[in-house]
Amino acid sequence: MLTVNFSPFPVLETERLILRRLINDDVKGVFMLRSNPELMFYIPRPLAQNDADALEHIAQIDDKIQNNIGINWAICLKDNPEFIGLIGLFKIDFENYRSELGYMLLSDFHGKGIVTEAIHEVLRYGFENMQLHSVEAIIDPEHQASERVLQKNGFIKEAHIKENEYFGGKFWDTVIYSILKRNFKKYLRYWNLWMNLKIDIDLKKNKIYHLNSLPTALFF
């Protein structure tokens, strides 16, 4: 059976990001995230009404970390420690070495490849450090932006479940995307190949490529 230990807390680092532990001082950012109707539109959960709701959300995340049943990171830019989003592995299925991935990002930082970059590093941690066998992401079928970012990270569509969740007076469909550890290793090879190619192109042609421009076709 899978066992995990999040102590000491694993701080992760990418080219542009620091993924650190969420703290109470992040309350304003968490409130902005969880109270925004547009950001929460595809998430069947109540909107945060005040800072107390945001602090409760932080406490719930921290409790899961302390009990080694789930982990979330605050997403920050390397040149600024301010909270800009959340990403985590939760609902860990210890018997089957599987976990669910979730992520949210403040609106000002959309379209910059930040979520793609964060997912890449969290998957690396999940498969290499936690020894997960598979990771799933459950999204609303209408959430095309989230679907695209999962595909860019090597996820494949497993299922579309009709009206399986009731919230806010209606039944919601859910779509399940997943990635296996062995496929992530294959994805890493393509990622490293693309990044080396990107560096070579940058040096020769002085062009800048966003991380989210990695060709999806390479993953399949």
mmCIF file of C-alpha atoms in Angstrom:
data_model
loop_
_atom_site.group_PDB
_atom_site.id
_atom_site.type_symbol
_atom_site.label_atom_id
_atom_site.label_comp_id
_atom_site.label_asym_id
_atom_site.label_seq_id
_atom_site.Cartn_x
_atom_site.Cartn_y
_atom_site.Cartn_z
ATOM 1 C CA MET A 1 0.000 0.000 0.000
ATOM 2 C CA LEU A 2 1.142 3.531 -0.771
ATOM 3 C CA THR A 3 2.575 5.592 2.100
ATOM 4 C CA VAL A 4 3.431 9.292 1.918
ATOM 5 C CA ASN A 5 5.059 11.785 4.258
ATOM 6 C CA PHE A 6 4.818 15.526 3.648
ATOM 7 C CA SER A 7 7.156 16.468 6.493
ATOM 8 C CA PRO A 8 9.264 18.447 5.909
ATOM 9 C CA PHE A 9 7.011 20.209 3.418
ATOM 10 C CA PRO A 10 8.369 19.819 -0.124
ATOM 11 C CA VAL A 11 8.942 23.226 -1.721
ATOM 12 C CA LEU A 12 9.060 22.815 -5.512
ATOM 13 C CA GLU A 13 10.798 25.053 -8.027
ATOM 14 C CA THR A 14 10.454 25.511 -11.791
ATOM 15 C CA GLU A 15 11.955 27.895 -14.310
ATOM 16 C CA ARG A 16 9.615 30.716 -13.246
ATOM 17 C CA LEU A 17 7.749 29.476 -10.181
ATOM 18 C CA ILE A 18 8.061 28.589 -6.524
ATOM 19 C CA LEU A 19 5.449 26.151 -5.184
ATOM 20 C CA ARG A 20 5.441 26.652 -1.404
ATOM 21 C CA ARG A 21 3.285 25.892 1.604
ATOM 22 C CA LEU A 22 0.049 27.835 1.925
ATOM 23 C CA ILE A 23 -0.011 30.115 4.994
ATOM 24 C CA ASN A 24 -2.615 32.272 6.730
ATOM 25 C CA ASP A 25 -1.032 35.396 5.251
ATOM 26 C CA ASP A 26 -2.305 34.142 1.869
ATOM 27 C CA VAL A 27 -5.883 34.707 3.002
ATOM 28 C CA LYS A 28 -6.535 37.671 0.678
ATOM 29 C CA GLY A 29 -5.363 35.747 -2.364
ATOM 30 C CA VAL A 30 -7.332 32.642 -1.418
ATOM 31 C CA PHE A 31 -10.434 34.771 -0.889
ATOM 32 C CA MET A 32 -9.978 36.426 -4.312
ATOM 33 C CA LEU A 33 -9.702 32.969 -5.848
ATOM 34 C CA ARG A 34 -12.587 31.250 -4.059
ATOM 35 C CA SER A 35 -15.014 34.210 -4.110
ATOM 36 C CA ASN A 36 -14.731 35.011 -7.814
ATOM 37 C CA PRO A 37 -17.847 33.727 -9.639
ATOM 38 C CA GLU A 38 -15.980 33.495 -12.950
ATOM 39 C CA LEU A 39 -13.107 31.448 -11.510
ATOM 40 C CA MET A 40 -15.517 29.219 -9.591
ATOM 41 C CA PHE A 41 -17.992 28.882 -12.474
ATOM 42 C CA TYR A 42 -16.941 25.303 -13.312
ATOM 43 C CA ILE A 43 -16.339 24.237 -9.714
ATOM 44 C CA PRO A 44 -19.449 22.958 -7.886
ATOM 45 C CA ARG A 45 -18.511 24.422 -4.509
ATOM 46 C CA PRO A 46 -19.898 27.400 -2.519
ATOM 47 C CA LEU A 47 -18.296 30.797 -3.052
ATOM 48 C CA ALA A 48 -16.208 32.135 -0.174
ATOM 49 C CA GLN A 49 -18.112 34.957 1.506
ATOM 50 C CA ASN A 50 -15.373 36.467 3.670
ATOM 51 C CA ASP A 51 -11.840 36.035 4.992
ATOM 52 C CA ALA A 52 -13.090 33.534 7.558
ATOM 53 C CA ASP A 53 -14.183 31.198 4.760
ATOM 54 C CA ALA A 54 -10.782 31.561 3.110
ATOM 55 C CA LEU A 55 -8.996 30.843 6.404
ATOM 56 C CA GLU A 56 -11.143 27.741 6.861
ATOM 57 C CA HIS A 57 -10.099 26.558 3.407
ATOM 58 C CA ILE A 58 -6.434 27.108 4.311
ATOM 59 C CA ALA A 59 -6.937 25.192 7.579
ATOM 60 C CA GLN A 60 -8.537 22.265 5.744
ATOM 61 C CA ILE A 61 -5.579 22.107 3.356
ATOM 62 C CA ASP A 62 -3.103 22.273 6.235
ATOM 63 C CA ASP A 63 -4.915 19.517 8.130
ATOM 64 C CA LYS A 64 -4.618 17.179 5.132
ATOM 65 C CA ILE A 65 -0.902 17.924 4.866
ATOM 66 C CA GLN A 66 -0.316 17.265 8.560
ATOM 67 C CA ASN A 67 -2.204 13.979 8.327
ATOM 68 C CA ASN A 68 -0.471 12.965 5.082
ATOM 69 C CA ILE A 69 -3.704 12.509 3.166
ATOM 70 C CA GLY A 70 -3.314 15.321 0.629
ATOM 71 C CA ILE A 71 -1.057 18.207 -0.316
ATOM 72 C CA ASN A 72 -1.546 21.646 -1.850
ATOM 73 C CA TRP A 73 0.988 24.247 -2.850
ATOM 74 C CA ALA A 74 0.671 28.012 -3.147
ATOM 75 C CA ILE A 75 1.822 29.074 -6.607
ATOM 76 C CA CYS A 76 4.185 32.080 -6.600
ATOM 77 C CA LEU A 77 6.438 33.744 -9.136
ATOM 78 C CA LYS A 78 10.133 33.458 -8.366
ATOM 79 C CA ASP A 79 10.563 37.222 -8.280
ATOM 80 C CA ASN A 80 7.502 37.769 -6.072
ATOM 81 C CA PRO A 81 6.449 35.612 -3.073
ATOM 82 C CA GLU A 82 2.796 36.712 -3.320
ATOM 83 C CA PHE A 83 0.144 34.006 -3.747
ATOM 84 C CA ILE A 84 -1.242 33.753 -7.292
ATOM 85 C CA GLY A 85 -2.875 30.324 -7.229
ATOM 86 C CA LEU A 86 -3.237 26.833 -5.821
ATOM 87 C CA ILE A 87 -2.279 23.400 -7.064
ATOM 88 C CA GLY A 88 -2.481 20.091 -5.248
ATOM 89 C CA LEU A 89 -2.772 16.325 -5.091
ATOM 90 C CA PHE A 90 -5.682 15.149 -2.969
ATOM 91 C CA LYS A 91 -8.224 12.358 -2.531
ATOM 92 C CA ILE A 92 -5.266 9.988 -2.482
ATOM 93 C CA ASP A 93 -6.289 6.377 -3.100
ATOM 94 C CA PHE A 94 -3.586 4.628 -1.071
ATOM 95 C CA GLU A 95 -4.589 1.118 -2.108
ATOM 96 C CA ASN A 96 -4.424 1.920 -5.810
ATOM 97 C CA TYR A 97 -1.539 4.446 -5.849
ATOM 98 C CA ARG A 98 -3.758 7.085 -7.420
ATOM 99 C CA SER A 99 -4.498 10.730 -6.646
ATOM 100 C CA GLU A 100 -6.576 13.590 -7.982
ATOM 101 C CA LEU A 101 -4.992 16.785 -9.291
ATOM 102 C CA GLY A 102 -6.576 20.211 -8.821
ATOM 103 C CA TYR A 103 -5.464 23.748 -9.669
ATOM 104 C CA MET A 104 -6.714 27.342 -9.699
ATOM 105 C CA LEU A 105 -5.036 30.573 -10.765
ATOM 106 C CA LEU A 106 -5.912 34.235 -10.316
ATOM 107 C CA SER A 107 -7.252 35.822 -13.510
ATOM 108 C CA ASP A 108 -4.359 38.258 -13.981
ATOM 109 C CA PHE A 109 -2.006 35.321 -14.546
ATOM 110 C CA HIS A 110 -4.038 33.344 -17.076
ATOM 111 C CA GLY A 111 -2.637 32.692 -20.538
ATOM 112 C CA LYS A 112 1.006 32.692 -19.480
ATOM 113 C CA GLY A 113 1.653 28.946 -19.270
ATOM 114 C CA ILE A 114 1.871 29.099 -15.460
ATOM 115 C CA VAL A 115 -0.570 26.273 -14.753
ATOM 116 C CA THR A 116 1.104 24.053 -17.356
ATOM 117 C CA GLU A 117 4.477 24.691 -15.730
ATOM 118 C CA ALA A 118 3.133 24.019 -12.223
ATOM 119 C CA ILE A 119 1.330 20.809 -13.246
ATOM 120 C CA HIS A 120 4.506 19.492 -14.844
ATOM 121 C CA GLU A 121 6.451 19.878 -11.591
ATOM 122 C CA VAL A 122 3.666 18.549 -9.351
ATOM 123 C CA LEU A 123 3.344 15.446 -11.548
ATOM 124 C CA ARG A 124 7.074 14.927 -11.310
ATOM 125 C CA TYR A 125 6.811 15.068 -7.510
ATOM 126 C CA GLY A 126 3.773 12.780 -7.472
ATOM 127 C CA PHE A 127 5.319 10.086 -9.617
ATOM 128 C CA GLU A 128 8.936 10.287 -8.475
ATOM 129 C CA ASN A 129 8.603 11.150 -4.770
ATOM 130 C CA MET A 130 5.137 9.915 -3.790
ATOM 131 C CA GLN A 131 5.430 6.892 -6.103
ATOM 132 C CA LEU A 132 1.933 7.315 -7.512
ATOM 133 C CA HIS A 133 0.944 5.035 -10.369
ATOM 134 C CA SER A 134 -1.684 7.361 -11.846
ATOM 135 C CA VAL A 135 -3.103 10.849 -11.432
ATOM 136 C CA GLU A 136 -6.568 11.937 -12.462
ATOM 137 C CA ALA A 137 -8.180 15.329 -12.952
ATOM 138 C CA ILE A 138 -11.955 15.771 -12.833
ATOM 139 C CA ILE A 139 -13.297 18.747 -14.766
ATOM 140 C CA ASP A 140 -16.514 20.204 -16.131
ATOM 141 C CA PRO A 141 -16.937 19.147 -19.786
ATOM 142 C CA GLU A 142 -17.477 22.792 -20.757
ATOM 143 C CA HIS A 143 -14.198 23.935 -19.215
ATOM 144 C CA GLN A 144 -12.182 23.935 -22.416
ATOM 145 C CA ALA A 145 -9.210 25.868 -21.005
ATOM 146 C CA SER A 146 -8.708 23.282 -18.271
ATOM 147 C CA GLU A 147 -9.084 20.479 -20.794
ATOM 148 C CA ARG A 148 -6.377 21.990 -23.010
ATOM 149 C CA VAL A 149 -3.908 22.392 -20.157
ATOM 150 C CA LEU A 150 -4.374 18.746 -19.161
ATOM 151 C CA GLN A 151 -3.800 17.582 -22.727
ATOM 152 C CA LYS A 152 -0.625 19.682 -22.892
ATOM 153 C CA ASN A 153 0.602 17.787 -19.822
ATOM 154 C CA GLY A 154 0.021 14.373 -21.361
ATOM 155 C CA PHE A 155 -3.383 13.547 -19.814
ATOM 156 C CA ILE A 156 -5.884 11.503 -21.797
ATOM 157 C CA LYS A 157 -9.659 11.467 -21.495
ATOM 158 C CA GLU A 158 -10.945 8.418 -19.617
ATOM 159 C CA ALA A 159 -14.640 9.064 -19.156
ATOM 160 C CA HIS A 160 -17.539 11.488 -19.441
ATOM 161 C CA ILE A 161 -20.001 10.785 -16.634
ATOM 162 C CA LYS A 162 -23.501 12.175 -17.053
ATOM 163 C CA GLU A 163 -25.126 14.169 -14.223
ATOM 164 C CA ASN A 164 -23.255 12.422 -11.423
ATOM 165 C CA GLU A 165 -22.965 15.405 -9.071
ATOM 166 C CA TYR A 166 -25.745 17.586 -7.643
ATOM 167 C CA PHE A 167 -24.960 21.169 -6.649
ATOM 168 C CA GLY A 168 -26.742 24.502 -6.781
ATOM 169 C CA GLY A 169 -30.062 23.055 -7.830
ATOM 170 C CA LYS A 170 -28.788 21.123 -10.850
ATOM 171 C CA PHE A 171 -26.952 17.965 -11.824
ATOM 172 C CA TRP A 172 -23.445 18.358 -13.217
ATOM 173 C CA ASP A 173 -21.577 16.190 -15.733
ATOM 174 C CA THR A 174 -17.932 15.407 -15.006
ATOM 175 C CA VAL A 175 -15.085 14.433 -17.299
ATOM 176 C CA ILE A 176 -12.137 12.395 -16.030
ATOM 177 C CA TYR A 177 -8.669 12.875 -17.479
ATOM 178 C CA SER A 178 -5.712 10.811 -16.287
ATOM 179 C CA ILE A 179 -2.051 10.085 -16.820
ATOM 180 C CA LEU A 180 -0.048 6.961 -15.911
ATOM 181 C CA LYS A 181 3.448 7.091 -14.469
ATOM 182 C CA ARG A 182 4.954 5.294 -17.467
ATOM 183 C CA ASN A 183 3.310 7.754 -19.852
ATOM 184 C CA PHE A 184 4.583 10.680 -17.814
ATOM 185 C CA LYS A 185 8.117 9.309 -18.205
ATOM 186 C CA LYS A 186 7.542 9.235 -21.963
ATOM 187 C CA TYR A 187 6.154 12.763 -21.770
ATOM 188 C CA LEU A 188 9.284 13.872 -19.878
ATOM 189 C CA ARG A 189 11.484 12.651 -22.708
ATOM 190 C CA TYR A 190 9.479 14.711 -25.194
ATOM 191 C CA TRP A 191 9.447 17.678 -22.806
ATOM 192 C CA ASN A 192 13.232 17.615 -22.448
ATOM 193 C CA LEU A 193 13.627 17.245 -26.209
ATOM 194 C CA TRP A 194 11.334 20.216 -26.806
ATOM 195 C CA MET A 195 13.033 22.355 -24.167
ATOM 196 C CA ASN A 196 16.454 21.659 -25.693
ATOM 197 C CA LEU A 197 15.047 22.525 -29.112
ATOM 198 C CA LYS A 198 13.444 25.665 -27.692
ATOM 199 C CA ILE A 199 16.757 26.828 -26.219
ATOM 200 C CA ASP A 200 18.506 26.196 -29.527
ATOM 201 C CA ILE A 201 15.842 28.134 -31.435
ATOM 202 C CA ASP A 202 15.987 30.982 -28.907
ATOM 203 C CA LEU A 203 19.744 31.266 -29.259
ATOM 204 C CA LYS A 204 19.722 31.118 -33.058
ATOM 205 C CA LYS A 205 16.663 33.219 -33.838
ATOM 206 C CA ASN A 206 16.229 35.270 -30.661
ATOM 207 C CA LYS A 207 12.628 34.087 -30.316
ATOM 208 C CA ILE A 208 10.669 33.439 -27.130
ATOM 209 C CA TYR A 209 8.341 30.430 -26.871
ATOM 210 C CA HIS A 210 5.812 30.021 -24.081
ATOM 211 C CA LEU A 211 5.846 26.691 -22.246
ATOM 212 C CA ASN A 212 2.263 26.103 -23.330
ATOM 213 C CA SER A 213 3.362 25.956 -26.981
ATOM 214 C CA LEU A 214 4.680 22.401 -26.570
ATOM 215 C CA PRO A 215 3.027 20.439 -29.404
ATOM 216 C CA THR A 216 0.234 18.264 -28.039
ATOM 217 C CA ALA A 217 0.869 15.705 -30.770
ATOM 218 C CA LEU A 218 4.139 14.764 -29.105
ATOM 219 C CA PHE A 219 2.271 13.243 -26.168
ATOM 220 C CA PHE A 220 0.399 10.501 -28.008
#
